[in-house]
Coordinates of C-alpha atoms in Angstrom, one line a residue:
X91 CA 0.0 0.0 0.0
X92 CA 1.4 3.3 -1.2
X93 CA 1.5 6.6 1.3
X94 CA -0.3 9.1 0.5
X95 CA 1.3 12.5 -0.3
X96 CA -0.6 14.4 1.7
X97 CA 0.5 12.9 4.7
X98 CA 4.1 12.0 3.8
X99 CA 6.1 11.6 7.3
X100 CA 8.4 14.0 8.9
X101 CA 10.5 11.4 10.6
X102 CA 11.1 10.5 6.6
X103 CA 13.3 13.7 6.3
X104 CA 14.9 13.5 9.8
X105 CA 17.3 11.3 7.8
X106 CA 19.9 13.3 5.7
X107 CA 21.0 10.6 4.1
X108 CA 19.0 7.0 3.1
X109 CA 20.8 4.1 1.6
X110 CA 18.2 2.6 -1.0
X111 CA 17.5 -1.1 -1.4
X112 CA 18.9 -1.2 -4.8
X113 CA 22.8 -2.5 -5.4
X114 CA 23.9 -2.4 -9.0
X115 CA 26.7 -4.3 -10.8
X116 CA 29.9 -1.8 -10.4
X117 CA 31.1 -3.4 -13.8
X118 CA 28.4 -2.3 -15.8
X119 CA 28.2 0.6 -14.7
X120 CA 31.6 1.8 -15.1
X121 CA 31.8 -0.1 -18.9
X122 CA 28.6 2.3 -19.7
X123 CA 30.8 4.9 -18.7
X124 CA 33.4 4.0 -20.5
X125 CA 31.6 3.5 -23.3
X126 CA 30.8 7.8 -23.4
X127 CA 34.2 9.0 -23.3
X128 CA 34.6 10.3 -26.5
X129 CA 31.6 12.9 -24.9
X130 CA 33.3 15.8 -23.8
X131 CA 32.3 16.5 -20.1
X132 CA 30.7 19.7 -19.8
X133 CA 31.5 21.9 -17.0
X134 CA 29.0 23.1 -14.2
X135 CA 27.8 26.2 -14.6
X136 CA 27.5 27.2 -10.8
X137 CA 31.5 28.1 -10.9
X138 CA 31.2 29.7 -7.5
X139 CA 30.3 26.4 -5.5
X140 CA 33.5 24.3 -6.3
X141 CA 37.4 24.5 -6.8
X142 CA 38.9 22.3 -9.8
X143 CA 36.8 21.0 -12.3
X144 CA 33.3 19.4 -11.5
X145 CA 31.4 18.6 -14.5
X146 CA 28.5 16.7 -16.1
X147 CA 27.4 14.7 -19.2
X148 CA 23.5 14.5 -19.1
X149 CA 21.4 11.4 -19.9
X150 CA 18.1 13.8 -19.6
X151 CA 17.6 17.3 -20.7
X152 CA 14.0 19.5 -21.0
X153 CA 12.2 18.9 -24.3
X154 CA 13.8 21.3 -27.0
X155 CA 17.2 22.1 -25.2
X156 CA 19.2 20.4 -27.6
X157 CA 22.7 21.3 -27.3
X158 CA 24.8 19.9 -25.0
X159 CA 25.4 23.3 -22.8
X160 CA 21.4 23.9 -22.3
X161 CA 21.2 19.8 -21.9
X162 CA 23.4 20.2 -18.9
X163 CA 21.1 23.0 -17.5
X164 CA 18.0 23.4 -16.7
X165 CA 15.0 26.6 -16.5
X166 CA 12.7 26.3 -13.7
X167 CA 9.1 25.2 -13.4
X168 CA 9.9 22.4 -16.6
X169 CA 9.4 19.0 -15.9
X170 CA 9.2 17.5 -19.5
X171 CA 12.7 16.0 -19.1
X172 CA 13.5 13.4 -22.1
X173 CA 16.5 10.8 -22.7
X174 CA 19.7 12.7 -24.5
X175 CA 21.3 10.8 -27.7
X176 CA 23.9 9.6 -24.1
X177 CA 21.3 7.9 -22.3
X178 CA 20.7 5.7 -25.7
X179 CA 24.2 4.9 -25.6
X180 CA 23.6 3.2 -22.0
X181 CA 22.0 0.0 -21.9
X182 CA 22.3 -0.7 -18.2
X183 CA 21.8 2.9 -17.3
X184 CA 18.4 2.5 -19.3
X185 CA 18.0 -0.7 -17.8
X186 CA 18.4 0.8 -13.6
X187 CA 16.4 3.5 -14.4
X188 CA 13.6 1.6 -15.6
X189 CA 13.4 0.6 -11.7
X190 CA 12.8 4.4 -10.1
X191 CA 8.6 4.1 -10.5
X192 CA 8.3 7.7 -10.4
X193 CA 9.2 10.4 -13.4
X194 CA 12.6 11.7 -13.9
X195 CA 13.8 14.7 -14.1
X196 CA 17.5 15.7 -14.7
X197 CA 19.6 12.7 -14.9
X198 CA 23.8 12.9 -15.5
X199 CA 27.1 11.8 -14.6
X200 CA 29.3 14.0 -12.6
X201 CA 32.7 14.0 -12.3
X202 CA 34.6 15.7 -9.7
X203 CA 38.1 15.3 -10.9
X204 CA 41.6 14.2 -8.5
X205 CA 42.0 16.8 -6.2
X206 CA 38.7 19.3 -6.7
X207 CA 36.5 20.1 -4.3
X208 CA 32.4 21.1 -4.0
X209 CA 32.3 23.5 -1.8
X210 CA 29.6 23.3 1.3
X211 CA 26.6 24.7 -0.3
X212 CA 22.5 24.0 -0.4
X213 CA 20.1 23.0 -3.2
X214 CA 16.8 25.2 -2.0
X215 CA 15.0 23.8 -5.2
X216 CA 15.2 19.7 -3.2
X217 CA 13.9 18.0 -0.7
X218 CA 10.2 19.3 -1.4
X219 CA 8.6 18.1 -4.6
X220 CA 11.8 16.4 -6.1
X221 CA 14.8 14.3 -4.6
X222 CA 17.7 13.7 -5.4
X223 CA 19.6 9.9 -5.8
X224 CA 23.3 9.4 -6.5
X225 CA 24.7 6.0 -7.8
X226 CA 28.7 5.9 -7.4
X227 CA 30.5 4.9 -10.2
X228 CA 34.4 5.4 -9.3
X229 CA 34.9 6.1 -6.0
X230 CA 37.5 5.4 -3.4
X231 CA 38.3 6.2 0.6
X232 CA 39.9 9.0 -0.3
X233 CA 36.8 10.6 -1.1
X234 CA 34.8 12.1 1.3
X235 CA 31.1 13.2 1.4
X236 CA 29.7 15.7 3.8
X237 CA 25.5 16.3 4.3
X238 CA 25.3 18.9 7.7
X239 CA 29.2 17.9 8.4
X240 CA 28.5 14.5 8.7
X241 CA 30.6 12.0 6.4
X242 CA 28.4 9.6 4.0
X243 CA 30.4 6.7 2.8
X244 CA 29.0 5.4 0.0
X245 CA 30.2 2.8 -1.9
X246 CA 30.3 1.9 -6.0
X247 CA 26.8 0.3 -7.1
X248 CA 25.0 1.8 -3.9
X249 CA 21.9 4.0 -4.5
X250 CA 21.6 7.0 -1.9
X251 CA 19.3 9.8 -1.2
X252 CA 20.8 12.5 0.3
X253 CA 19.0 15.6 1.8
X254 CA 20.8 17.9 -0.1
X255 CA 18.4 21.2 0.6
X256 CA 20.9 20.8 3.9
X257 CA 24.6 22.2 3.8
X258 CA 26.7 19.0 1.8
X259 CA 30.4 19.6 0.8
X260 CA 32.6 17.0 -1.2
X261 CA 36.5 16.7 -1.5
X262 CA 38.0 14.4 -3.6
X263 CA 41.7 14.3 -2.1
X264 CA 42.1 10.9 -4.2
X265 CA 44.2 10.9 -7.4
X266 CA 41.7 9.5 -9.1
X267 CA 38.3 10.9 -10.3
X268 CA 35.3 10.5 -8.8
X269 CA 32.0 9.8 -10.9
X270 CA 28.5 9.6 -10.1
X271 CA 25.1 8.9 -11.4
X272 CA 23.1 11.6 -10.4
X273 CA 19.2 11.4 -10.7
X274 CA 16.4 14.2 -9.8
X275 CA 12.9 12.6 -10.0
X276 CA 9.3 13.4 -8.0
X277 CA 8.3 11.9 -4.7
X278 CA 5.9 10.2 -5.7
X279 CA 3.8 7.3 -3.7
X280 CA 6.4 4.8 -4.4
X281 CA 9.3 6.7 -4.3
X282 CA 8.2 7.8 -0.7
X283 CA 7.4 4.4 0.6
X284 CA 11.0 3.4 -0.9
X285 CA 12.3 5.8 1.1
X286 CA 10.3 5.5 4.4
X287 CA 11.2 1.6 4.5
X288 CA 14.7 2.3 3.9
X289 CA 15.1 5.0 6.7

């Protein structure tokens, strides 16, 4: 029996960070990265909130934004998000995301390469209407992960939802970069249930 919006439960957000019940195959997903790098990475726009380099390739992108600098942004109150010519180049990233019963919004790969750093910031837009889930791809120990200055070890094939409307900061102080799969998608009945279980 699915939850009813309406009364979705506080003690659901208490958590800033939920591991999900999902563990994918860290081989396929790093061969379908592999498989994209003649895509050049495309670096994020919000310069301000990271030293290094911290960039995306996007598997989504809103209806009509077709090259790949408006693909990796996005204008608010548009949730017609549709697969990019990357995400057909995926199979098992087509194949995970056919799990997620609930519509998808923006969905990438971000790198955060050796040695950069996100700086501690907060996504306003989260946490309300949409959520956010990260997949890791290539990670190591040397990577570290903060939501409200706690660390969040997460390991490669592990699905995560992270309250990232609270201060989060990331340092990569590996030599090696660090990938993710990042999806935004609705809360949703399911999607909410997944989550209160997994809490």
């Amino acid at each position: 029996m699915y939850f009813n919006l309406a009364s979705i439960s506080y003690s659901m957000f208490t958590h800033d960070a939920i591991r999900l019940p999902f563990k994918f195959d860290p081989v396929r997903l790093k061969k379908d990265m592999i498989d994209l790098q003649k895509v050049s990475w495309i670096d994020h726009f919000v310069t301000q909130n990271y030293e290094g380099n911290w960039s995306v390739i996007p598997l989504t992108a809103q209806r009509g934004r077709d090259h790949p600098v408006l693909m990796a942004s996005a204008v608010p109150d548009n949730d017609d998000f549709v697969p990019t010519p990357y995400l057909k180049e995926c199979p098992y990233y087509q194949e995970l995301l056919g799990i997620f019963e609930t519509k998808l919004l923006s969905v990438r790969l971000m790198k955060l390469t050796a040695g950069s750093e996100i700086k501690e910031h907060r996504d306003y837009d989260l946490d309300e209407e949409d959520v956010r889930l990260h997949i890791p791809i290539q990670t190591n120990e040397d990577v570290h992960f903060y939501v409200n200055q706690k660390e969040v070890l997460m390991a490669e094939g592990e699905c995560w939802y992270l309250r990232l409307s609270d201060p989060h900061r990331v340092m990569n102080n590996s030599e090696q970069d660090r990938i993710h799969l990042v999806m935004d998608m609705k809360l949703n009945d399911w999607l909410t249930k997944t989550l209160s279980d997994s809490a």
